[in-house]
mmCIF file of C-alpha atoms and ligand atoms in Angstrom:
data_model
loop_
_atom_site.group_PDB
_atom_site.id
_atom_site.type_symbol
_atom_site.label_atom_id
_atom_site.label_comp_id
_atom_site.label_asym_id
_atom_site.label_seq_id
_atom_site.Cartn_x
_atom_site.Cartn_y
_atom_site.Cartn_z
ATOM 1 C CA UNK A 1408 -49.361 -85.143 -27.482
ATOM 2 C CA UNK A 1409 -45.730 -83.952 -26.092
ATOM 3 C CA UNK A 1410 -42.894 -86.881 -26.596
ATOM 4 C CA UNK A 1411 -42.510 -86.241 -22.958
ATOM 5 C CA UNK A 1412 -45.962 -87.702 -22.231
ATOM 6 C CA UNK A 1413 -46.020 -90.348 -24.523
ATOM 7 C CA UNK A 1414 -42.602 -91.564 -23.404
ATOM 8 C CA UNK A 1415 -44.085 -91.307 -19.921
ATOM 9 C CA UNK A 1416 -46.677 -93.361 -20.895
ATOM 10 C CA UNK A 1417 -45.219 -95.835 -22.740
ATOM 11 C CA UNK A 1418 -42.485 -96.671 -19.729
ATOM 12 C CA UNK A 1419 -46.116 -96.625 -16.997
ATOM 13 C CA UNK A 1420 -46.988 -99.294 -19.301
ATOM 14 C CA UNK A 1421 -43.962 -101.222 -19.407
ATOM 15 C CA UNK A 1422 -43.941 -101.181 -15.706
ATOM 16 C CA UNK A 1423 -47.600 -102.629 -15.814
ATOM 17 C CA UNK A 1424 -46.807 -105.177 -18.041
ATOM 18 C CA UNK A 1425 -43.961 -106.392 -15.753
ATOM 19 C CA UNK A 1426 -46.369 -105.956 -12.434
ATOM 20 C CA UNK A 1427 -48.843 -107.737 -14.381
ATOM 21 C CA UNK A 1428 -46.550 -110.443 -15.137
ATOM 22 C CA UNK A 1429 -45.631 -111.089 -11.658
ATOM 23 C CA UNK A 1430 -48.882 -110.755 -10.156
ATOM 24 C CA UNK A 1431 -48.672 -108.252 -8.106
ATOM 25 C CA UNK A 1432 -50.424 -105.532 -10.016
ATOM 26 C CA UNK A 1433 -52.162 -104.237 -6.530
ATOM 27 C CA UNK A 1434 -48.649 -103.299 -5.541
ATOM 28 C CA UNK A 1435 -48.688 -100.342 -7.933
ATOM 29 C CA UNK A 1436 -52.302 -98.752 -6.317
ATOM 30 C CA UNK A 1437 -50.026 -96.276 -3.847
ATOM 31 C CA UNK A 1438 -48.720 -94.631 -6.470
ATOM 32 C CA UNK A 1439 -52.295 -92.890 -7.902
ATOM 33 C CA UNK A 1440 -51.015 -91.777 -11.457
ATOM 34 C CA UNK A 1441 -50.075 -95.012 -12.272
ATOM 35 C CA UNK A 1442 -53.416 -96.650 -11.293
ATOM 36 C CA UNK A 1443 -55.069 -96.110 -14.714
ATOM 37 C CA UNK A 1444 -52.448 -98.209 -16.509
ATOM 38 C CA UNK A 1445 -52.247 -101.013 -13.959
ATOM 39 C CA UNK A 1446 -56.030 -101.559 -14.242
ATOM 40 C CA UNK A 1447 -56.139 -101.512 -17.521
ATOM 41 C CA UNK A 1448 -55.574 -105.019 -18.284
ATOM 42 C CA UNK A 1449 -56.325 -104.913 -22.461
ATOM 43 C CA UNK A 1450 -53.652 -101.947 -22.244
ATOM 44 C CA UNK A 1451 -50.986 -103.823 -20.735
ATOM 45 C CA UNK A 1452 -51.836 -107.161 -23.042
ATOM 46 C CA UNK A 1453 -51.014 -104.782 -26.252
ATOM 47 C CA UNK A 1454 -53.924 -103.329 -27.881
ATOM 48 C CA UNK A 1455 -53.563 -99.768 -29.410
ATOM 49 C CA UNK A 1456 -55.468 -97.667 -27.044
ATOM 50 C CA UNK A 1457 -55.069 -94.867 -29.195
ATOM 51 C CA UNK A 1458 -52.853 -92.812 -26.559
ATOM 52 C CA UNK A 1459 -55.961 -92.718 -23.901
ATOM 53 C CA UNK A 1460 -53.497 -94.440 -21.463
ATOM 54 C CA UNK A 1461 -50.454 -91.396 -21.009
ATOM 55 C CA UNK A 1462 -53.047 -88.824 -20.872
ATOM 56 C CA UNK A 1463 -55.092 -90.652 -17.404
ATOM 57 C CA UNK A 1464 -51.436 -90.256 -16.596
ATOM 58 C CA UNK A 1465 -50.860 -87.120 -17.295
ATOM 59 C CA UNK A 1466 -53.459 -85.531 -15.556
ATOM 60 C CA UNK A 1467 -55.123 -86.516 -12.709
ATOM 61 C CA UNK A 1468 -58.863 -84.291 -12.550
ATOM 62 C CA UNK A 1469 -58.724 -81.005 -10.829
ATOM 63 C CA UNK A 1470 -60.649 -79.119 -8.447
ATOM 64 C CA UNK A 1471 -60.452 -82.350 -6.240
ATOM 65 C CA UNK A 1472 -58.356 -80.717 -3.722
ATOM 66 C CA UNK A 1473 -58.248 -77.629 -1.438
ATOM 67 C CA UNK A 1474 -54.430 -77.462 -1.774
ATOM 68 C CA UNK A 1475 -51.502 -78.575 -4.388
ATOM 69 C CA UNK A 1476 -48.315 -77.881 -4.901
ATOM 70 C CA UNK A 1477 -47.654 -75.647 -2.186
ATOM 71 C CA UNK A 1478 -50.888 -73.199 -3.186
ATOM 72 C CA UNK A 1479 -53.907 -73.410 -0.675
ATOM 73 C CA UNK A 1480 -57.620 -72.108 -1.444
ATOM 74 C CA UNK A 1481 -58.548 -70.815 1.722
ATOM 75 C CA UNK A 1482 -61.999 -69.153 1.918
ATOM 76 C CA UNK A 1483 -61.974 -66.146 4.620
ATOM 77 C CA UNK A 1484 -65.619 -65.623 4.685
ATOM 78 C CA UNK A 1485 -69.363 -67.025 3.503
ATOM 79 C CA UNK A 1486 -71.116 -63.853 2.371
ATOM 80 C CA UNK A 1487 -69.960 -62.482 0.150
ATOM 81 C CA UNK A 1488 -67.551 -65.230 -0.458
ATOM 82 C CA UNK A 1489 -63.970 -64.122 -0.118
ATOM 83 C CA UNK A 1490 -61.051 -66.198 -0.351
ATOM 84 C CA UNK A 1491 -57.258 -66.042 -1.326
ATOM 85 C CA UNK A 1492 -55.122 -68.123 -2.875
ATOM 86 C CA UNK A 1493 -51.945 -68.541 -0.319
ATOM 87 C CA UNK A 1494 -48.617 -69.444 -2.180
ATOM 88 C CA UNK A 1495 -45.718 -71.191 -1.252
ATOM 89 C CA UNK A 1496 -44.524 -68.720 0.763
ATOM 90 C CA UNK A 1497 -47.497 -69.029 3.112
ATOM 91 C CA UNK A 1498 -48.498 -65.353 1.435
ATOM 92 C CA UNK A 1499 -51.543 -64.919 -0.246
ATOM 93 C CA UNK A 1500 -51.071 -65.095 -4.184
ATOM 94 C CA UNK A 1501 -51.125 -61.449 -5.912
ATOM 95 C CA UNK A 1502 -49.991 -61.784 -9.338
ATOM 96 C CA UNK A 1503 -51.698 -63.667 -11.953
ATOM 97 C CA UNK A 1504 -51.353 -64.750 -15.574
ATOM 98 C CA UNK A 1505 -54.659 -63.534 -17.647
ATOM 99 C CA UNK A 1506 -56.136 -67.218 -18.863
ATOM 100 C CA UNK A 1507 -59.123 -66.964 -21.417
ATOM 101 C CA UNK A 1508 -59.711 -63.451 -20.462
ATOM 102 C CA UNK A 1509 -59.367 -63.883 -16.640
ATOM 103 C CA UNK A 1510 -56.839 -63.981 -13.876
ATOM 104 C CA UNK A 1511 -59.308 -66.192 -12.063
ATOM 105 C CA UNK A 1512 -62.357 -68.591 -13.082
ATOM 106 C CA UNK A 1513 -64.675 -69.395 -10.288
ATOM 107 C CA UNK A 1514 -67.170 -72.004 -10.360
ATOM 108 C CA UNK A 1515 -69.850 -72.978 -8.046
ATOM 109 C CA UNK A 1516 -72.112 -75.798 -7.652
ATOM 110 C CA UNK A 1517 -74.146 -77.104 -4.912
ATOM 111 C CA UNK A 1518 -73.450 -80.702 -4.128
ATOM 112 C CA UNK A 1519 -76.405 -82.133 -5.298
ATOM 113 C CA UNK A 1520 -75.268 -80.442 -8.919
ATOM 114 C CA UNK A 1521 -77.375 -77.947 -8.863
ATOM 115 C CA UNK A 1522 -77.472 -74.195 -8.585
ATOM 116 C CA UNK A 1523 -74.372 -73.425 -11.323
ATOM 117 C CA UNK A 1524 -72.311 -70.600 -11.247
ATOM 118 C CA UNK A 1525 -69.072 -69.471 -13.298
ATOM 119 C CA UNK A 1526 -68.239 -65.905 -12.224
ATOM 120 C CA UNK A 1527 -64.808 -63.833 -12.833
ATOM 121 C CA UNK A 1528 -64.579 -62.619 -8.671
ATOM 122 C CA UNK A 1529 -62.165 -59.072 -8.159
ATOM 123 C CA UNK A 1530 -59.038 -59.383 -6.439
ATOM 124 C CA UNK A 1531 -58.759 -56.605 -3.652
ATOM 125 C CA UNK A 1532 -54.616 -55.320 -3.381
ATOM 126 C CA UNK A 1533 -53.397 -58.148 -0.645
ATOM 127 C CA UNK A 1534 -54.601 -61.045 -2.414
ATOM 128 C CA UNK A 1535 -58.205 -61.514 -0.962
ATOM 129 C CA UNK A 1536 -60.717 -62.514 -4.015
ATOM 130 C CA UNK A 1537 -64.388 -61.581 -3.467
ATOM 131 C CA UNK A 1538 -67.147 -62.910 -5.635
ATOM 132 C CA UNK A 1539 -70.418 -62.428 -6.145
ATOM 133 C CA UNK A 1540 -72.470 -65.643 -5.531
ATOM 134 C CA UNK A 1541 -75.670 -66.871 -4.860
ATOM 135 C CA UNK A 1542 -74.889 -69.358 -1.977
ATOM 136 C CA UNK A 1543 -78.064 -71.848 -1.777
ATOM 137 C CA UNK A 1544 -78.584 -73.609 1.837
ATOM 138 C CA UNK A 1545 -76.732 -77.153 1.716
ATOM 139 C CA UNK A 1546 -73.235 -78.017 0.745
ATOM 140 C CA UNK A 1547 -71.447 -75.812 -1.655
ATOM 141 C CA UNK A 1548 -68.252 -76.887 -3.730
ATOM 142 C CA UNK A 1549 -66.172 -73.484 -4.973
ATOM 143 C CA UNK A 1550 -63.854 -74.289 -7.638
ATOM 144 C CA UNK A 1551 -61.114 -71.692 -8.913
ATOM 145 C CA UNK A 1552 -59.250 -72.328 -12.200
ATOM 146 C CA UNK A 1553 -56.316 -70.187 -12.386
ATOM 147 C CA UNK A 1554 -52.568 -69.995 -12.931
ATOM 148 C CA UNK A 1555 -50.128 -67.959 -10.459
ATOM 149 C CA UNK A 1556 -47.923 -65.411 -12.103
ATOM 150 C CA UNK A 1557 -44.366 -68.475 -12.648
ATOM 151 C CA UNK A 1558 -46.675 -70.949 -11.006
ATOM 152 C CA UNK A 1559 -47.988 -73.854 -11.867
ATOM 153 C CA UNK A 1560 -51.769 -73.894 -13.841
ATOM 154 C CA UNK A 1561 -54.229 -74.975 -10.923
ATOM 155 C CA UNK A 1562 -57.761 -76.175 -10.151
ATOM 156 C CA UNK A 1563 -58.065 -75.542 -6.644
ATOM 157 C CA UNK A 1564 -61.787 -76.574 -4.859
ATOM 158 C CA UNK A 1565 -63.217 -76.148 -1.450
ATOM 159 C CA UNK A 1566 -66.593 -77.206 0.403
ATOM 160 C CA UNK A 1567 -68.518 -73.664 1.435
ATOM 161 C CA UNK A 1568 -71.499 -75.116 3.985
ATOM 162 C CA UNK A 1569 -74.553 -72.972 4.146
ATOM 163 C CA UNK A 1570 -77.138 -73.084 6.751
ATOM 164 C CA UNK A 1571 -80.689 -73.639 5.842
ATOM 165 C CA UNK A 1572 -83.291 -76.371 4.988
ATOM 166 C CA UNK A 1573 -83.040 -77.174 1.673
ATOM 167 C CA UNK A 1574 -84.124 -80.697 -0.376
ATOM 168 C CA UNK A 1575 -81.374 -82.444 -2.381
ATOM 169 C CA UNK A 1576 -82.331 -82.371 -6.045
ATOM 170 C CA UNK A 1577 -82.362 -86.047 -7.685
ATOM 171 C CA UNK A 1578 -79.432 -86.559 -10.065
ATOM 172 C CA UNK A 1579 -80.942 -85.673 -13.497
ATOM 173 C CA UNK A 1580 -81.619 -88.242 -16.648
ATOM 174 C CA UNK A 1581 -78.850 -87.983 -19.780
ATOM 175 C CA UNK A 1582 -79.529 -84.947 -21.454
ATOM 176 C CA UNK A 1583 -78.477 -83.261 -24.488
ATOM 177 C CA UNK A 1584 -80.469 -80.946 -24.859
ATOM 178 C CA UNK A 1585 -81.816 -77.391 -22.570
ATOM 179 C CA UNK A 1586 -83.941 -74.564 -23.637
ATOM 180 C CA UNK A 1587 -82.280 -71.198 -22.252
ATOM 181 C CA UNK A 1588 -84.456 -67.792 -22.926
ATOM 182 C CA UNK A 1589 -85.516 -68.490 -26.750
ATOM 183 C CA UNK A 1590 -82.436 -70.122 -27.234
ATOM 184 C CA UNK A 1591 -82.511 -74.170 -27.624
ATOM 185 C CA UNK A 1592 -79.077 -75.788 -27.264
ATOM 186 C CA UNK A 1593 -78.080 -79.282 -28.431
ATOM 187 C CA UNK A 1594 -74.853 -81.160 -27.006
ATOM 188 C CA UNK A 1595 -73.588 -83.664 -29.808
ATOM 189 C CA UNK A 1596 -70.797 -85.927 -29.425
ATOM 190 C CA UNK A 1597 -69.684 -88.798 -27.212
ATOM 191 C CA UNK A 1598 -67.620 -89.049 -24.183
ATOM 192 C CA UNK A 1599 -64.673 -91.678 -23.980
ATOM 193 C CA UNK A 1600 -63.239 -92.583 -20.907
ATOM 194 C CA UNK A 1601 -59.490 -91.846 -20.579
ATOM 195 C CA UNK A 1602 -59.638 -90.058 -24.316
ATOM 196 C CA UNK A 1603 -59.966 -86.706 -26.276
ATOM 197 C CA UNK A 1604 -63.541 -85.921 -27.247
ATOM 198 C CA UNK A 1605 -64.869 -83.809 -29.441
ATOM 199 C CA UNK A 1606 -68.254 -82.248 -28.488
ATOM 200 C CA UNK A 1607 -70.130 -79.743 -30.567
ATOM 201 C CA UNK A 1608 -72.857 -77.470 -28.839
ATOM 202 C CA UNK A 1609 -75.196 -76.053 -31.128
ATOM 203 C CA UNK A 1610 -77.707 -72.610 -30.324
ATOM 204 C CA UNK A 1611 -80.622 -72.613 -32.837
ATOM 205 C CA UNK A 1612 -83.977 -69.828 -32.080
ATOM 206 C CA UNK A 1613 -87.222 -71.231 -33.204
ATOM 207 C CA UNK A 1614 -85.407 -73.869 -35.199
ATOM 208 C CA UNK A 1615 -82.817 -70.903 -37.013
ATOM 209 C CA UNK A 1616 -79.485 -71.446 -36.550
ATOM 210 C CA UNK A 1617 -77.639 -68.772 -34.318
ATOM 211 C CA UNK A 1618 -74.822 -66.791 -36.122
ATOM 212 C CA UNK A 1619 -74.026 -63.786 -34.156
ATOM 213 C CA UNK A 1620 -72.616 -65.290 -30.594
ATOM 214 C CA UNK A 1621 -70.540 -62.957 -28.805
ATOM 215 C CA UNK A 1622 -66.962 -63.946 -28.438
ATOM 216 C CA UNK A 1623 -66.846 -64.736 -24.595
ATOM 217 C CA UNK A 1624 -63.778 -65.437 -22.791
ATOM 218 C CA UNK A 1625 -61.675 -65.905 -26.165
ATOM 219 C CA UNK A 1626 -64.232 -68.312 -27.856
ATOM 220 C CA UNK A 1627 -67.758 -68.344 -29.043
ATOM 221 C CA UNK A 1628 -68.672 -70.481 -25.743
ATOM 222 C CA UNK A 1629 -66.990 -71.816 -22.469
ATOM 223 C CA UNK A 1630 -67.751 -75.075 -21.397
ATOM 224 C CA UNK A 1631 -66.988 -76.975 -18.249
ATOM 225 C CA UNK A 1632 -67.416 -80.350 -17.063
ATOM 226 C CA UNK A 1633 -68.089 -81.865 -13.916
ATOM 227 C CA UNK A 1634 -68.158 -86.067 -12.967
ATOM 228 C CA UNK A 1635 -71.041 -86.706 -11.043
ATOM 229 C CA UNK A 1636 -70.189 -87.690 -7.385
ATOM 230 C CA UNK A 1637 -67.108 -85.980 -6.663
ATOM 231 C CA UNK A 1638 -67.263 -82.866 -9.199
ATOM 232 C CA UNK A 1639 -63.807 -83.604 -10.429
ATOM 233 C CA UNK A 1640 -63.181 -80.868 -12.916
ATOM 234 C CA UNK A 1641 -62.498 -82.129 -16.252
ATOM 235 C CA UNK A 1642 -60.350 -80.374 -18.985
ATOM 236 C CA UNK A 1643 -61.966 -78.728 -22.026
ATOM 237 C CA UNK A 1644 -60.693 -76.818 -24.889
ATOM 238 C CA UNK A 1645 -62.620 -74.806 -27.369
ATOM 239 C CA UNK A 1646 -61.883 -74.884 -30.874
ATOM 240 C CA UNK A 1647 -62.067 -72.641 -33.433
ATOM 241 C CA UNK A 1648 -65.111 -71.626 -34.904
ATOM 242 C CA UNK A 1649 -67.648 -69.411 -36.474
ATOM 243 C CA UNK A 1650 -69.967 -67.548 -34.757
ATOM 244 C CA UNK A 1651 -72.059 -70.124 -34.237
ATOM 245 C CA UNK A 1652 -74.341 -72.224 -34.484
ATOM 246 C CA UNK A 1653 -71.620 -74.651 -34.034
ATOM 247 C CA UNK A 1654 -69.397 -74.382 -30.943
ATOM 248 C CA UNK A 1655 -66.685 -77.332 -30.664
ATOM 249 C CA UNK A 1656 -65.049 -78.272 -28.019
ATOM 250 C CA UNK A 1657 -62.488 -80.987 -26.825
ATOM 251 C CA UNK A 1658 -63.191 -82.369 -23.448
ATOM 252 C CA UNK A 1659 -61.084 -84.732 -21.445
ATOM 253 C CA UNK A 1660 -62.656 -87.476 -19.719
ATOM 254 C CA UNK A 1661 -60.594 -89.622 -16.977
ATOM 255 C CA UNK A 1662 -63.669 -92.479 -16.506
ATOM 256 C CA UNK A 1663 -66.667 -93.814 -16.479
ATOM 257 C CA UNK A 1664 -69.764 -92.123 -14.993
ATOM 258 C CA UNK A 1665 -72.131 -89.612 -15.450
ATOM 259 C CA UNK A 1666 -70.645 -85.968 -16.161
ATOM 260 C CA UNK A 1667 -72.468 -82.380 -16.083
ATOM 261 C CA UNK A 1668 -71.682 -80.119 -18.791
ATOM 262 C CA UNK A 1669 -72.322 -76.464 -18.635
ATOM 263 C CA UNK A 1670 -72.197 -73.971 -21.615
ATOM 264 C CA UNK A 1671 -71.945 -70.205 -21.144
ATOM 265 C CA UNK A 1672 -72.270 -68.147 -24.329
ATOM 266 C CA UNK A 1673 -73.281 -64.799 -24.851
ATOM 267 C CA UNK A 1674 -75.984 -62.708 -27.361
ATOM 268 C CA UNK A 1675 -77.094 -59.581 -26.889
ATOM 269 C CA UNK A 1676 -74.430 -58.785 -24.069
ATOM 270 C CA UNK A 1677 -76.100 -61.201 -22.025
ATOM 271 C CA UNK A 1678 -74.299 -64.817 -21.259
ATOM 272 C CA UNK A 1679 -76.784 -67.621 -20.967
ATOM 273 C CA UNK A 1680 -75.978 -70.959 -19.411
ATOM 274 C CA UNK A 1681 -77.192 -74.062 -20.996
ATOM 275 C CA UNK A 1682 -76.750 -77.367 -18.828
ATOM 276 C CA UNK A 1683 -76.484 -81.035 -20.125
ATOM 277 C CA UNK A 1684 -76.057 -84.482 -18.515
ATOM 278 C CA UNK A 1685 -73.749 -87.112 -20.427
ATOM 279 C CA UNK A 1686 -73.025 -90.305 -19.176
ATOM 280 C CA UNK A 1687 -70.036 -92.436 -20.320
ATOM 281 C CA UNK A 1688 -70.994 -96.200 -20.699
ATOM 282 C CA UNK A 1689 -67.090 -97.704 -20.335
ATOM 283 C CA UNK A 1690 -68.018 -100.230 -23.369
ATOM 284 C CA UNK A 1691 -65.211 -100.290 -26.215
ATOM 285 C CA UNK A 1692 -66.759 -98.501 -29.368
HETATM 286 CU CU1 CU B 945 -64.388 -67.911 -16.176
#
């Protein structure tokens, strides 16, 4: 945790404490960052929240929006999907910074959470990104993860509609565990609202533990997470690790609800996806 944030932090909830104390804590809901600390009534009577409180601050989820801080995700066609990234400068973006082995991460998900896709999409000369994509009937959400050559780091999403009948898939029951190919994969660890949590996927075949992942995108796994109901896209940082079977992660969770988490990691030059559903209870522990 920068001093920065933690000073920020510490003067949000200051400012709480004195909203609180006058009663007019709904006064500070315009102002969205701060919302986290004026709710959070045990913060602002004292306890240690163990530094949960600056980081809702800090970041509010990405993906959320089609345009921030003067960058736009504007999708030029359906099929294939194409899209640019326009800049500031009302020019689409050209120039890059290589992040976990890409200059762009692109997600996909149907609506209904379904249908999950992370693919690495090729940037033609003047900007326009084309991906290849299954796009299923129903709504789509697009999500690109990527950081503009002395830009800002961005999670830019945008709805891609598709025409066709298709049946929305009931959300799915907590789940920690998906069979992939021979591979089973187990998600341990809990989620804590506002906090830092460590998660550790594991890749066993026939019960042996796995030991010869491939490195993929500068870890042993990649792992994203999505809230259920608005597919905010969460923050997650692998660790360090061996090979496998153990793949940690840190994942950043801004609430309560029910998340998706998917796992890509490769063997045998092919990457697998494993999919889990964890739900975060908003009881203290
Ligand atoms: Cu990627």
């Amino acid at each position: 945790m920068s001093t920065p944030v933690r000073i920020a932090g510490f003067v949000l909830g200051l400012v709480a404490v004195f909203l609180a104390a006058r009663g007019v804590g709904a006064v500070a809901n315009p102002v969205d960052v701060a919302t986290p600390v004026a709710h959070d009534d045990m913060g602002a009577a004292g306890h240690d929240d163990g530094g949960h409180t600056e980081q809702a601050v800090a970041h509010a989820p990405g993906g959320l929006q089609t345009s921030e801080q003067g960058y736009t995700l504007r999708v030029v066609r359906q099929q294939p999907l194409r899209f640019t990234v326009d800049g500031p400068d009302g020019h689409a973006v050209t120039a890059y910074d290589v992040v976990h082995d890409q200059p762009l991460h692109l997600v996909k998900v149907r609506r209904d959470g379904t249908g999950y896709q992370h693919v690495h999409p090729t940037m033609a000369d003047d900007g326009t990104w084309t991906a290849r994509l299954d796009l299923e009937p129903g709504s789509n959400r697009v999500i690109a993860d990527f950081t503009p050559t002395g830009g800002p780091e961005l999670v830019l999403g945008a709805d891609v509609e598709v025409s066709g009948t298709y049946a929305a898939s009931p959300a799915p029951a907590v789940s920690r565990t998906d069979r992939v190919g021979p591979y089973e994969v187990t998600l341990a660890g809990d989620l804590e609202a506002g906090g830092s949590s460590p998660l550790t996927a594991t890749v066993t075949r026939d019960g042996e533990p796995v030991t010869d992942l491939q490195p993929y995108l500068g870890a042993y796994g990649h792992l994203v997470a999505l809230r259920e109901g608005d597919l905010a896209y969460l923050h997650v940082h692998p660790e360090e690790s061996a090979a496998g079977p153990d793949i940690p992660f840190v994942a950043e969770v801004p609430s309560v609800g029910r998340y998706r988490l998917f796992l890509d990691f490769k063997l045998h030059d092919v990457v697998h996806t494993a999919a889990f559903v964890l739900e975060v209870d908003g009881h203290d522990h």
